[in-house]
Coordinates of C-alpha atoms in Angstrom, one line a residue:
M10 CA 15.6 1.5 6.3
A11 CA 12.7 0.2 8.2
P12 CA 12.5 1.0 11.9
G13 CA 13.8 -1.5 14.4
A14 CA 14.8 -4.5 12.4
G15 CA 16.9 -2.5 9.9
A16 CA 18.6 -0.2 12.3
P17 CA 22.4 -0.5 11.8
R18 CA 24.7 -0.4 14.8
A19 CA 27.4 2.3 14.3
R20 CA 31.0 1.2 14.3
A21 CA 32.0 2.9 17.5
A22 CA 29.6 4.0 20.3
G23 CA 27.1 5.2 17.7
A24 CA 29.6 7.6 16.2
R25 CA 28.8 8.7 12.6
A26 CA 31.6 8.8 10.2
P27 CA 32.5 12.2 8.8
R28 CA 30.8 13.0 5.5
A29 CA 33.1 12.2 2.6
R30 CA 32.8 11.9 -1.2
V31 CA 32.7 8.2 -2.3
M32 CA 35.0 7.5 -5.2
L33 CA 34.0 4.7 -7.5
R34 CA 36.6 2.3 -8.6
P35 CA 37.9 3.2 -12.0
A36 CA 37.9 -0.5 -13.0
M37 CA 34.1 -0.3 -13.2
P38 CA 33.4 2.7 -15.5
G39 CA 29.9 3.8 -16.2
P40 CA 27.8 6.8 -17.0
R41 CA 27.4 9.5 -14.3
R42 CA 23.8 10.3 -15.1
G43 CA 20.7 8.5 -16.5
R44 CA 20.4 4.9 -17.2
P45 CA 23.4 2.6 -17.6
R46 CA 24.5 2.5 -21.2
A47 CA 23.6 -0.6 -23.1
R48 CA 26.7 -2.8 -23.9
H49 CA 27.2 -5.5 -26.4
D50 CA 29.4 -7.4 -23.9
R51 CA 27.2 -7.5 -20.9
A52 CA 28.7 -10.6 -19.2
L53 CA 31.2 -10.0 -16.5
P54 CA 34.5 -11.9 -16.3
A55 CA 34.5 -14.4 -13.5
D56 CA 37.3 -12.6 -11.6
A57 CA 35.3 -9.4 -11.6
V58 CA 32.4 -10.9 -9.6
Q59 CA 32.5 -10.9 -5.8
P60 CA 31.2 -14.1 -4.3
A61 CA 28.6 -12.3 -2.2
V62 CA 26.9 -10.7 -5.2
A63 CA 27.3 -13.7 -7.6
P64 CA 23.9 -15.3 -6.7
L65 CA 22.1 -11.9 -7.3
L66 CA 23.7 -11.6 -10.7
A67 CA 22.7 -15.2 -11.6
V68 CA 19.1 -14.6 -10.6
H69 CA 18.9 -11.3 -12.5
R70 CA 20.6 -12.9 -15.6
A71 CA 18.0 -15.7 -15.6
A72 CA 15.1 -13.1 -15.5
A73 CA 16.7 -10.6 -17.8
P74 CA 19.3 -12.3 -20.0
G75 CA 20.2 -9.1 -21.9
A76 CA 20.6 -6.9 -18.8
D77 CA 23.9 -5.0 -18.2
Q78 CA 25.3 -6.5 -15.0
R79 CA 28.0 -3.9 -14.6
G80 CA 25.7 -1.2 -13.2
L81 CA 24.4 -3.8 -10.6
L82 CA 28.0 -4.6 -9.6
R83 CA 28.8 -1.0 -9.2
G84 CA 25.8 -0.5 -7.0
Y85 CA 26.9 -3.4 -4.8
E86 CA 30.4 -2.1 -4.5
V87 CA 29.3 1.4 -3.4
A88 CA 26.8 0.1 -0.9
E89 CA 29.2 -2.4 0.5
R90 CA 31.9 0.3 1.0
L91 CA 29.4 2.8 2.5
H92 CA 27.9 0.3 5.0
Q93 CA 31.3 -1.1 6.0
G94 CA 31.6 -1.4 9.8
Q95 CA 27.8 -1.2 10.3
L96 CA 26.1 -4.3 11.7
R97 CA 22.6 -5.7 11.8
K98 CA 21.0 -6.5 15.2
S99 CA 21.9 -10.1 14.4
G100 CA 25.6 -9.2 14.2
A101 CA 25.7 -9.7 10.5
P102 CA 27.4 -7.1 8.3
Y103 CA 24.7 -4.5 7.3
I104 CA 25.3 -5.0 3.6
T105 CA 23.5 -8.4 4.0
H106 CA 20.2 -6.4 4.3
P107 CA 20.2 -4.4 1.0
L108 CA 21.6 -7.5 -0.7
A109 CA 18.8 -9.6 0.6
V110 CA 16.2 -7.0 -0.4
T111 CA 17.6 -6.9 -3.9
M112 CA 17.5 -10.7 -4.1
I113 CA 13.8 -10.6 -3.3
L114 CA 13.2 -8.1 -6.1
A115 CA 15.4 -10.0 -8.5
G116 CA 13.3 -13.1 -7.8
L117 CA 10.3 -11.1 -8.8
G118 CA 12.0 -10.2 -12.1
M119 CA 12.4 -6.5 -11.5
D120 CA 14.6 -4.4 -13.8
T121 CA 18.2 -3.4 -13.3
T122 CA 17.4 0.1 -12.2
T123 CA 15.2 -1.1 -9.4
L124 CA 17.8 -3.6 -8.2
V125 CA 20.5 -0.9 -8.2
A126 CA 18.2 1.4 -6.2
A127 CA 17.5 -1.5 -3.7
L128 CA 21.2 -2.1 -3.1
L129 CA 21.6 1.6 -2.3
H130 CA 18.3 2.2 -0.6
D131 CA 19.7 2.8 2.9
T132 CA 22.9 4.7 1.9
V133 CA 21.4 8.2 2.0
E134 CA 19.6 7.5 5.3
D135 CA 22.4 5.7 7.2
T136 CA 25.7 6.8 5.7
P137 CA 27.4 10.1 4.8
Y138 CA 26.4 9.6 1.2
T139 CA 24.1 12.4 0.0
L140 CA 21.2 12.2 -2.5
G141 CA 23.1 14.6 -4.8
E142 CA 26.2 12.3 -4.8
L143 CA 24.0 9.3 -5.5
R144 CA 22.3 11.2 -8.4
A145 CA 25.7 12.1 -9.9
D146 CA 27.0 8.5 -9.6
F147 CA 23.9 6.6 -10.7
G148 CA 21.5 8.9 -12.4
E149 CA 18.2 10.6 -11.7
E150 CA 16.1 7.4 -12.0
V151 CA 17.9 5.5 -9.3
A152 CA 18.0 8.7 -7.1
V153 CA 14.2 9.1 -7.3
L154 CA 13.7 5.5 -6.2
V155 CA 16.2 5.8 -3.3
D156 CA 14.7 9.1 -2.2
G157 CA 11.2 7.6 -2.3
V158 CA 12.0 4.9 0.3
T159 CA 14.3 7.1 2.5
K160 CA 12.7 7.8 5.9
L161 CA 12.4 11.4 7.0
D162 CA 14.7 12.6 9.8
G163 CA 13.1 11.8 13.2
E164 CA 15.0 14.6 14.9
R165 CA 13.6 17.2 12.5
W166 CA 10.1 15.9 12.1
G167 CA 9.5 14.5 15.6
E168 CA 6.2 12.7 16.1
R169 CA 5.2 13.5 12.6
A170 CA 8.1 11.5 11.1
E171 CA 6.3 8.2 10.6
A172 CA 3.1 9.6 9.2
E173 CA 5.0 12.0 6.8
T174 CA 7.4 9.2 5.7
F175 CA 4.4 7.1 4.6
R176 CA 2.9 10.2 2.9
K177 CA 6.2 10.6 1.1
I178 CA 6.1 7.0 0.0
V179 CA 2.6 7.3 -1.3
L180 CA 3.5 10.5 -3.3
A181 CA 6.7 8.9 -4.6
A182 CA 4.7 5.8 -5.7
A183 CA 2.4 8.0 -7.7
A184 CA 5.4 9.0 -9.7
D185 CA 7.0 5.6 -9.9
L186 CA 5.4 2.5 -8.5
R187 CA 8.7 0.8 -8.1
V188 CA 9.2 2.8 -4.9
L189 CA 6.4 0.9 -3.2
V190 CA 7.7 -2.4 -4.5
I191 CA 11.2 -1.7 -3.0
K192 CA 9.5 -0.7 0.3
L193 CA 7.6 -4.0 0.4
A194 CA 10.7 -6.0 -0.2
D195 CA 12.6 -4.0 2.4
R196 CA 9.8 -4.7 4.9
L197 CA 9.7 -8.4 4.0
H198 CA 13.4 -8.9 4.8
N199 CA 13.0 -7.0 8.1
L200 CA 10.2 -9.2 9.0
R201 CA 12.3 -12.3 8.2
T202 CA 14.9 -11.0 10.7
L203 CA 12.6 -9.6 13.3
G204 CA 13.6 -12.3 15.8
F205 CA 16.7 -10.4 16.7
Q206 CA 14.6 -7.5 18.0
P207 CA 13.2 -7.2 21.6
E208 CA 9.7 -8.8 22.0
H209 CA 7.9 -5.5 22.5
K210 CA 9.4 -4.1 19.3
R211 CA 8.6 -7.2 17.4
A212 CA 4.9 -7.0 18.2
R213 CA 4.7 -3.3 17.4
Y214 CA 6.6 -3.6 14.1
A215 CA 4.5 -6.6 13.0
K216 CA 1.3 -4.8 13.8
A217 CA 2.3 -1.8 11.7
S218 CA 3.3 -4.2 8.9
Q219 CA 0.0 -5.9 8.8
E220 CA -2.0 -2.6 9.1
L221 CA 0.0 -0.6 6.5
L222 CA 2.4 -2.6 4.3
V223 CA 0.5 -5.9 3.8
P224 CA -2.5 -4.0 2.6
F225 CA -0.3 -2.2 0.1
A226 CA 0.9 -5.6 -1.2
E227 CA -2.7 -6.7 -1.5
R228 CA -3.7 -3.5 -3.4
L229 CA -0.8 -4.0 -5.8
G230 CA -1.7 -7.6 -6.2
I231 CA 1.7 -8.9 -5.1
H232 CA 0.4 -11.9 -3.3
M233 CA 3.8 -13.7 -3.4
L234 CA 5.0 -11.0 -0.9
K235 CA 1.7 -10.6 0.9
R236 CA 1.4 -14.2 2.0
E237 CA 4.9 -14.4 3.5
M238 CA 4.6 -10.9 5.2
D239 CA 1.2 -12.0 6.7
D240 CA 2.7 -15.2 8.2
L241 CA 5.8 -13.5 9.5
A242 CA 3.8 -10.7 11.1
F243 CA 1.4 -13.3 12.5
A244 CA 4.3 -15.2 14.1
A245 CA 5.7 -12.0 15.7
R246 CA 2.3 -10.8 17.1
D247 CA 1.0 -14.1 18.4
P248 CA 3.8 -16.8 18.5
A249 CA 1.7 -19.4 20.2
A250 CA -1.2 -19.1 17.8
H251 CA 1.3 -19.2 14.9
L252 CA 2.9 -22.4 16.2
S253 CA -0.5 -24.0 16.7
A254 CA -1.6 -23.1 13.2
A255 CA 1.7 -24.4 11.7
A256 CA 1.3 -27.7 13.5
A257 CA -2.3 -28.1 12.5
V258 CA -1.7 -27.3 8.8
R259 CA 1.3 -29.5 8.7
T260 CA -0.7 -32.4 10.1
A261 CA -3.6 -31.7 7.7
L262 CA -1.4 -31.5 4.6
R263 CA 0.3 -34.8 5.5
D264 CA -2.9 -36.5 4.2
A265 CA -3.5 -34.1 1.3
E266 CA -2.7 -36.5 -1.5
P267 CA -5.1 -39.3 -0.5
A268 CA -7.7 -36.8 0.7
F269 CA -7.8 -34.9 -2.6
G270 CA -7.1 -37.9 -4.8
P271 CA -10.7 -38.9 -5.7
A272 CA -11.7 -35.3 -6.4
L273 CA -8.6 -34.8 -8.6
A274 CA -9.3 -38.0 -10.5
R275 CA -12.9 -36.9 -11.3
L276 CA -11.8 -33.4 -12.3
R277 CA -9.1 -34.6 -14.7
I278 CA -11.6 -36.9 -16.4
A279 CA -14.3 -34.1 -16.6
L280 CA -11.8 -31.6 -18.0
A281 CA -10.5 -34.1 -20.6
E282 CA -14.1 -34.8 -21.7
Q283 CA -14.5 -31.1 -22.4
R284 CA -11.1 -31.1 -24.2
I285 CA -9.7 -28.7 -21.6
T286 CA -6.0 -29.1 -21.0
G287 CA -4.1 -27.6 -18.1
R288 CA -2.7 -28.4 -14.7
V289 CA -4.7 -29.4 -11.6
S290 CA -2.7 -29.0 -8.4
I291 CA -3.2 -28.8 -4.6
R292 CA -2.5 -25.3 -3.4
P293 CA -1.7 -24.9 0.4
R294 CA -3.1 -21.8 2.1
H295 CA -0.9 -19.6 4.1
L296 CA -1.1 -19.9 7.9
Y297 CA -2.6 -16.6 8.7
A298 CA -5.5 -17.1 6.2
V299 CA -6.3 -20.5 7.9
H300 CA -6.1 -19.0 11.4
Q301 CA -8.4 -16.1 10.4
E302 CA -11.0 -18.2 8.7
R303 CA -11.2 -20.7 11.6
E304 CA -11.0 -17.8 14.1
G305 CA -8.1 -19.6 15.9
D306 CA -10.1 -22.9 16.3
L307 CA -7.8 -25.4 14.5
D308 CA -9.0 -28.6 16.2
G309 CA -9.8 -31.2 13.6
L310 CA -8.4 -29.2 10.8
R311 CA -8.8 -31.2 7.6
P312 CA -6.8 -31.1 4.3
C313 CA -9.7 -29.3 2.6
D314 CA -9.4 -26.5 5.2
A315 CA -5.7 -26.1 4.7
A316 CA -5.5 -26.2 0.9
R317 CA -7.5 -25.5 -2.2
L318 CA -7.4 -26.9 -5.7
L319 CA -6.0 -24.7 -8.5
I320 CA -6.7 -25.4 -12.2
L321 CA -4.5 -23.6 -14.6
V322 CA -6.2 -23.7 -18.0
D323 CA -4.3 -23.8 -21.3
G324 CA -6.6 -21.4 -23.0
D325 CA -8.6 -18.2 -22.8
E326 CA -11.4 -16.9 -20.7
R327 CA -13.9 -19.0 -22.5
D328 CA -12.0 -22.1 -21.6
C329 CA -12.0 -21.1 -18.0
Y330 CA -15.8 -21.0 -18.0
I331 CA -15.9 -24.4 -19.7
A332 CA -13.6 -25.7 -17.0
L333 CA -16.0 -24.3 -14.4
G334 CA -18.8 -26.3 -16.0
A335 CA -16.7 -29.4 -16.0
V336 CA -15.9 -28.9 -12.3
H337 CA -19.6 -28.6 -11.4
A338 CA -20.4 -31.7 -13.5
A339 CA -17.8 -33.7 -11.7
L340 CA -18.4 -32.4 -8.2
H341 CA -21.7 -31.1 -6.8
P342 CA -21.4 -27.3 -6.4
I343 CA -22.6 -25.3 -3.4
P344 CA -25.3 -22.8 -4.5
G345 CA -24.2 -19.1 -4.2
R346 CA -20.5 -19.9 -3.7
V347 CA -19.3 -19.1 -7.2
K348 CA -17.3 -15.8 -7.5
D349 CA -16.6 -14.6 -11.0
F350 CA -13.4 -12.4 -10.8
I351 CA -12.9 -12.8 -14.6
A352 CA -16.0 -10.8 -15.7
L353 CA -15.6 -8.6 -12.7
P354 CA -11.8 -8.5 -11.7
K355 CA -10.8 -7.3 -8.2
F356 CA -9.4 -3.8 -7.8
N357 CA -5.9 -5.1 -8.4
L358 CA -7.1 -6.8 -11.7
Y359 CA -6.9 -10.2 -10.1
Q360 CA -8.8 -12.6 -12.4
S361 CA -10.0 -16.1 -11.5
L362 CA -13.1 -18.2 -11.0
H363 CA -13.7 -19.3 -7.4
T364 CA -16.2 -22.1 -6.6
R365 CA -16.9 -24.4 -3.7
V366 CA -17.9 -28.0 -4.3
I367 CA -18.5 -31.2 -2.4
S368 CA -15.8 -33.9 -2.7
P369 CA -16.6 -37.6 -3.2
D370 CA -15.9 -38.0 0.5
G371 CA -18.4 -35.3 1.4
D372 CA -15.9 -32.6 2.2
L373 CA -16.2 -29.0 1.0
L374 CA -13.5 -28.1 -1.5
D375 CA -12.6 -24.7 -2.7
V376 CA -11.5 -24.6 -6.4
I377 CA -9.8 -21.8 -8.2
I378 CA -9.8 -21.7 -12.0
R379 CA -7.7 -19.3 -14.1
S380 CA -5.8 -19.3 -17.4
R381 CA -2.0 -19.4 -17.5
A382 CA -2.1 -15.9 -18.9
M383 CA -3.9 -14.8 -15.7
H384 CA -1.6 -16.5 -13.4
P385 CA 1.3 -14.1 -13.3
V386 CA -1.0 -11.2 -12.5
A387 CA -2.8 -13.2 -9.8
E388 CA 0.6 -13.9 -8.1
Y389 CA 2.7 -10.9 -8.9
G390 CA 0.1 -8.1 -9.6
I391 CA 1.6 -4.8 -10.7
V392 CA 5.0 -6.4 -10.9
A393 CA 3.8 -8.5 -13.8
H394 CA 2.6 -5.4 -15.6
I395 CA 5.9 -3.6 -14.9
R396 CA 7.9 -6.6 -16.2
E397 CA 5.7 -6.7 -19.3
A398 CA 5.7 -3.0 -20.1
G399 CA 9.1 -2.0 -18.7
T400 CA 9.7 1.2 -16.7
A401 CA 7.0 3.0 -18.7
A402 CA 4.4 1.1 -16.6
A403 CA 6.1 2.0 -13.4
G404 CA 4.8 5.5 -13.2
A405 CA 1.6 5.1 -15.1
V406 CA -0.9 5.7 -12.4
A407 CA -3.6 7.8 -14.1
G408 CA -6.2 5.8 -15.9
R409 CA -5.2 2.3 -14.6
R410 CA -8.2 0.5 -13.2
D411 CA -6.0 -1.4 -10.7
L412 CA -4.6 1.9 -9.4
V413 CA -7.9 3.8 -8.8
W414 CA -7.4 3.3 -5.1
L415 CA -4.0 5.1 -5.3
S416 CA -5.5 8.0 -7.2
R417 CA -8.2 8.3 -4.5
L418 CA -5.6 8.1 -1.8
L419 CA -3.6 10.9 -3.5
A420 CA -6.8 13.0 -3.7
W421 CA -7.5 13.0 0.1
Q422 CA -4.0 12.7 1.6
S423 CA -3.2 16.4 1.3
D424 CA -6.2 17.3 3.4
A425 CA -5.2 15.0 6.3
P426 CA -2.9 16.4 9.0
S427 CA 0.0 14.3 10.2
A428 CA -1.9 13.3 13.4
A429 CA -4.8 11.8 11.4
F430 CA -3.0 10.6 8.3
L431 CA -1.9 7.1 9.5
D432 CA -5.4 6.3 11.0
S433 CA -7.0 7.5 7.7
L434 CA -4.5 5.4 5.7
R435 CA -5.3 2.3 7.8
A436 CA -9.0 2.8 7.2
D437 CA -8.4 3.3 3.5
L438 CA -6.4 0.2 3.2
A439 CA -8.7 -2.0 5.3
P440 CA -9.3 -5.5 3.9
G441 CA -12.4 -6.5 2.2
D442 CA -13.6 -5.1 -1.1
V443 CA -17.1 -4.4 -2.3
A444 CA -17.7 -3.7 -6.0
V445 CA -20.8 -1.6 -6.7
F446 CA -22.1 -0.1 -10.0
T447 CA -23.2 3.4 -10.8
P448 CA -26.3 3.7 -13.2
S449 CA -23.8 4.4 -16.0
G450 CA -22.1 1.1 -15.5
E451 CA -19.0 2.3 -13.7
V452 CA -17.6 -0.2 -11.2
V453 CA -16.4 1.4 -7.9
A454 CA -14.4 -0.7 -5.4
L455 CA -15.0 0.1 -1.8
P456 CA -13.8 -1.5 1.5
G457 CA -16.1 -3.9 3.4
G458 CA -18.7 -2.1 5.4
A459 CA -18.8 1.0 3.1
T460 CA -22.0 2.9 2.9
A461 CA -23.8 4.9 0.3
L462 CA -22.1 8.0 1.8
D463 CA -18.7 6.5 1.1
L464 CA -19.7 5.9 -2.5
A465 CA -20.8 9.5 -2.8
Y466 CA -17.3 10.7 -1.8
A467 CA -15.6 8.1 -3.9
L468 CA -17.4 9.7 -6.9
G469 CA -16.0 13.1 -6.0
P470 CA -15.8 15.5 -3.0
E471 CA -18.6 17.7 -4.5
T472 CA -20.9 14.8 -4.9
G473 CA -20.2 13.8 -1.3
D474 CA -20.8 17.2 0.2
L475 CA -24.1 17.7 -1.6
C476 CA -25.6 14.2 -1.2
I477 CA -28.9 13.7 0.5
G478 CA -29.7 10.1 -0.1
A479 CA -29.3 7.2 -2.6
L480 CA -31.2 4.8 -4.8
V481 CA -29.9 1.2 -4.2
N482 CA -31.2 -1.2 -6.8
G483 CA -33.9 1.4 -7.6
R484 CA -35.1 1.8 -4.1
L485 CA -34.7 4.8 -1.9
A486 CA -32.1 4.3 0.8
A487 CA -30.4 6.3 3.5
L488 CA -26.8 7.5 3.2
S489 CA -26.0 5.1 6.1
T490 CA -27.1 2.0 4.1
E491 CA -24.2 -0.5 3.9
L492 CA -23.5 -1.5 0.3
R493 CA -23.1 -5.1 -1.0
S494 CA -21.2 -6.2 -4.1
G495 CA -23.3 -6.0 -7.2
N496 CA -25.6 -3.2 -5.9
V497 CA -26.5 -0.6 -8.5
V498 CA -26.4 2.7 -6.6
E499 CA -27.4 6.2 -7.7
I500 CA -26.4 9.1 -5.4
L501 CA -29.0 11.8 -4.9
T502 CA -27.7 15.4 -4.4
E503 CA -29.2 18.8 -3.6
P504 CA -27.6 22.2 -4.2
G505 CA -26.8 24.0 -0.9
G506 CA -26.5 20.7 1.0
G507 CA -23.5 20.0 3.2
P508 CA -22.0 17.5 5.7
S509 CA -23.4 17.1 9.2
E510 CA -21.7 15.9 12.3
D511 CA -23.6 12.6 12.4
W512 CA -22.1 11.6 9.0
L513 CA -18.9 10.7 10.8
G514 CA -20.9 8.0 12.6
F515 CA -21.3 5.9 9.4
A516 CA -18.6 7.1 7.0
V517 CA -16.0 4.3 6.7
T518 CA -13.5 5.4 4.0
A519 CA -10.7 7.8 4.5
P520 CA -11.7 10.1 1.6
A521 CA -15.2 10.5 3.1
R522 CA -14.0 11.1 6.7
V523 CA -11.2 13.5 5.8
R524 CA -13.5 15.6 3.6
I525 CA -16.3 15.6 6.1
R526 CA -14.0 16.7 8.9
R527 CA -12.5 19.4 6.7
S528 CA -15.9 20.7 5.7
L529 CA -17.1 20.7 9.3
D530 CA -13.9 22.5 10.4
R531 CA -14.5 25.1 7.7
C532 CA -18.1 25.6 8.7
R533 CA -17.1 26.0 12.4
A534 CA -14.4 28.5 11.4
E535 CA -16.9 30.5 9.3
E536 CA -19.5 30.4 12.2
A537 CA -16.8 31.5 14.7
A538 CA -15.7 34.4 12.3
A539 CA -19.3 35.6 11.9
A540 CA -19.8 35.5 15.7
G541 CA -16.6 37.3 16.4
R542 CA -17.4 40.0 13.8
R543 CA -20.8 40.5 15.3
E544 CA -19.3 40.9 18.8
L545 CA -16.7 43.4 17.5
L546 CA -19.3 45.3 15.4
R547 CA -21.5 45.9 18.5
A548 CA -18.5 46.9 20.7
L549 CA -17.2 49.4 18.1
A550 CA -20.7 50.8 17.4
A551 CA -20.9 51.7 21.1
R552 CA -17.8 53.7 20.7
R553 CA -19.1 55.3 17.4
V554 CA -16.5 53.4 15.2
D555 CA -17.8 52.1 11.9
L556 CA -16.4 48.5 11.3
L557 CA -17.6 48.5 7.7
A558 CA -15.6 51.6 7.0
A559 CA -12.5 50.1 8.7
E560 CA -12.9 47.0 6.5
A561 CA -13.4 49.0 3.4
H562 CA -10.2 51.1 4.0
G563 CA -8.1 48.0 4.8
D564 CA -7.7 48.9 8.5
S565 CA -9.2 45.5 9.6
L566 CA -6.8 43.5 7.4
R567 CA -3.8 45.6 8.6
I568 CA -4.7 44.9 12.3
A569 CA -5.4 41.2 11.6
R570 CA -1.9 40.8 10.0
A571 CA -0.3 42.7 12.8
L572 CA -1.8 40.1 15.1
G573 CA -0.5 37.2 13.0
H574 CA -3.6 36.4 11.0
E575 CA -3.6 36.1 7.2
E576 CA -7.2 37.2 6.8
V577 CA -9.7 39.2 8.9
D578 CA -11.8 36.1 9.4
G579 CA -9.0 34.5 11.4
M580 CA -8.9 37.5 13.7
Y581 CA -12.7 37.5 14.1
A582 CA -12.7 33.7 14.9
A583 CA -9.9 34.2 17.5
L584 CA -12.1 36.8 19.2
A585 CA -15.1 34.4 19.3
T586 CA -13.0 31.5 20.7
G587 CA -11.5 33.7 23.4
S588 CA -7.9 33.5 22.1
L589 CA -8.0 37.2 21.4
A590 CA -9.2 39.7 24.0
L591 CA -11.9 42.2 23.0
D592 CA -10.3 45.1 24.9
D593 CA -7.0 44.6 23.1
L594 CA -8.7 44.5 19.7
L595 CA -10.8 47.6 20.5
A596 CA -7.7 49.5 21.5
R597 CA -6.2 48.8 18.1
F598 CA -9.3 50.0 16.3
T599 CA -9.9 53.1 18.4
G600 CA -6.2 54.0 18.8
A601 CA -6.6 54.1 22.5

């Protein structure tokens, strides 16, 4: 359950029902563990389908004709019974939320297991149902997905709850990416119903969504969800600007057909001359993208500002490049405005050719070219891969080029304390991507504004700690040099090197900043331990006590642990920082 929008109202003065075992109806038999059994007769009789769940079953049946609907109906019946009496802020029965989330996922074509988990995703958090009971009723796979999206208890975790919940989601996504897909659908529906929340909660929730959840949708390539989440969060954060953008775009698109008509006619002729078949269409841009690009100035918005042309080619990559040539032959191209995401896909494996041309009327037009095979990945990202490969792709993080960002996130997250985790996560998910090359030809994706130092840490923590400079396109450059897409960068290292405080002034990425802070903290601790030991050594020598002998016999370690320190260095550091009094420590060593 997402905070705020998804919070159910208890049936009586916030009272929680006593914990009770939920019994499934015997009329809907099914396995207790593992995946639902395959059945030859998967269709349900009409009288067994409840009207509320019928649309969901229809959408799922269209996407997966051979799927067993009985497990899905069982999931709905249990969720409906558990949430009975709970209401949304809108006053609607709470079951409408998990049902809507599941409909979103069904529309994406997700598998039955994911849909069952979506129906049950708030049961463990908001009802007496336990994870163990859910596991016994629906199997381990569904339980893992539900557990992954279940928030940590705020009473137990306190201020750390939000950060640790997101850390938990990241770790769960590493095991099964469907956890993150369910979370995104959950957030989308809560954004759709955000209007029932107080204004101050709407703005805060929308801001968190744009900073943390929308970037996850972008990283997974699920642009179908990203666009709507962006616009809904935009409406909640700045309602006036959203209304203005909506009116301006609506007015601009009213004249789209005549405005784009001459360009479309030329393109179709040029493509036909090259024997390229496909579909050329006008593709409206989402409101937040228009608002950002124009920096809020929407006066005089033209159709070419509110929409782009999309060419879906019936063919392969070669045909896409032929289509690009046809576009440039028909409409004058703008130099330097061609982006080749086919030869060099984005971090989420998005592939298309982007170009900007001049229309017959003198307007600047953006044109996107991709094959029909590229289109599902461009729209649905990782979901398209999951649908194609089944659940085997859901947990396959290692080695996937489109999930390198997740592997790197996993590498640094354990070093980030709760207080710094969300800020580090926001930085790591920041928009903008720069693709640079190593001398061996490896492509490394970094956020906009990343420096050579960020690349060093992206290549590995040891490389980052020991780096002293870089060669950018063969020329010596400082670690603070901002990198551009297409740069070939070699990191120079030196044994015995180490991070310095000023590195935090130009490190952009979370892996770099977390590692630098950790290294600096370790150095400070080592310096404090050395200073404390020197202070104790001098004081004991004045009393004719040999500290070396005390350390050799284990006396120092025994005293340190008696004072609550795991190692003697912790005790020495406490002495140096003043949290441990010298007289008290001397008394323990001298027996006074």
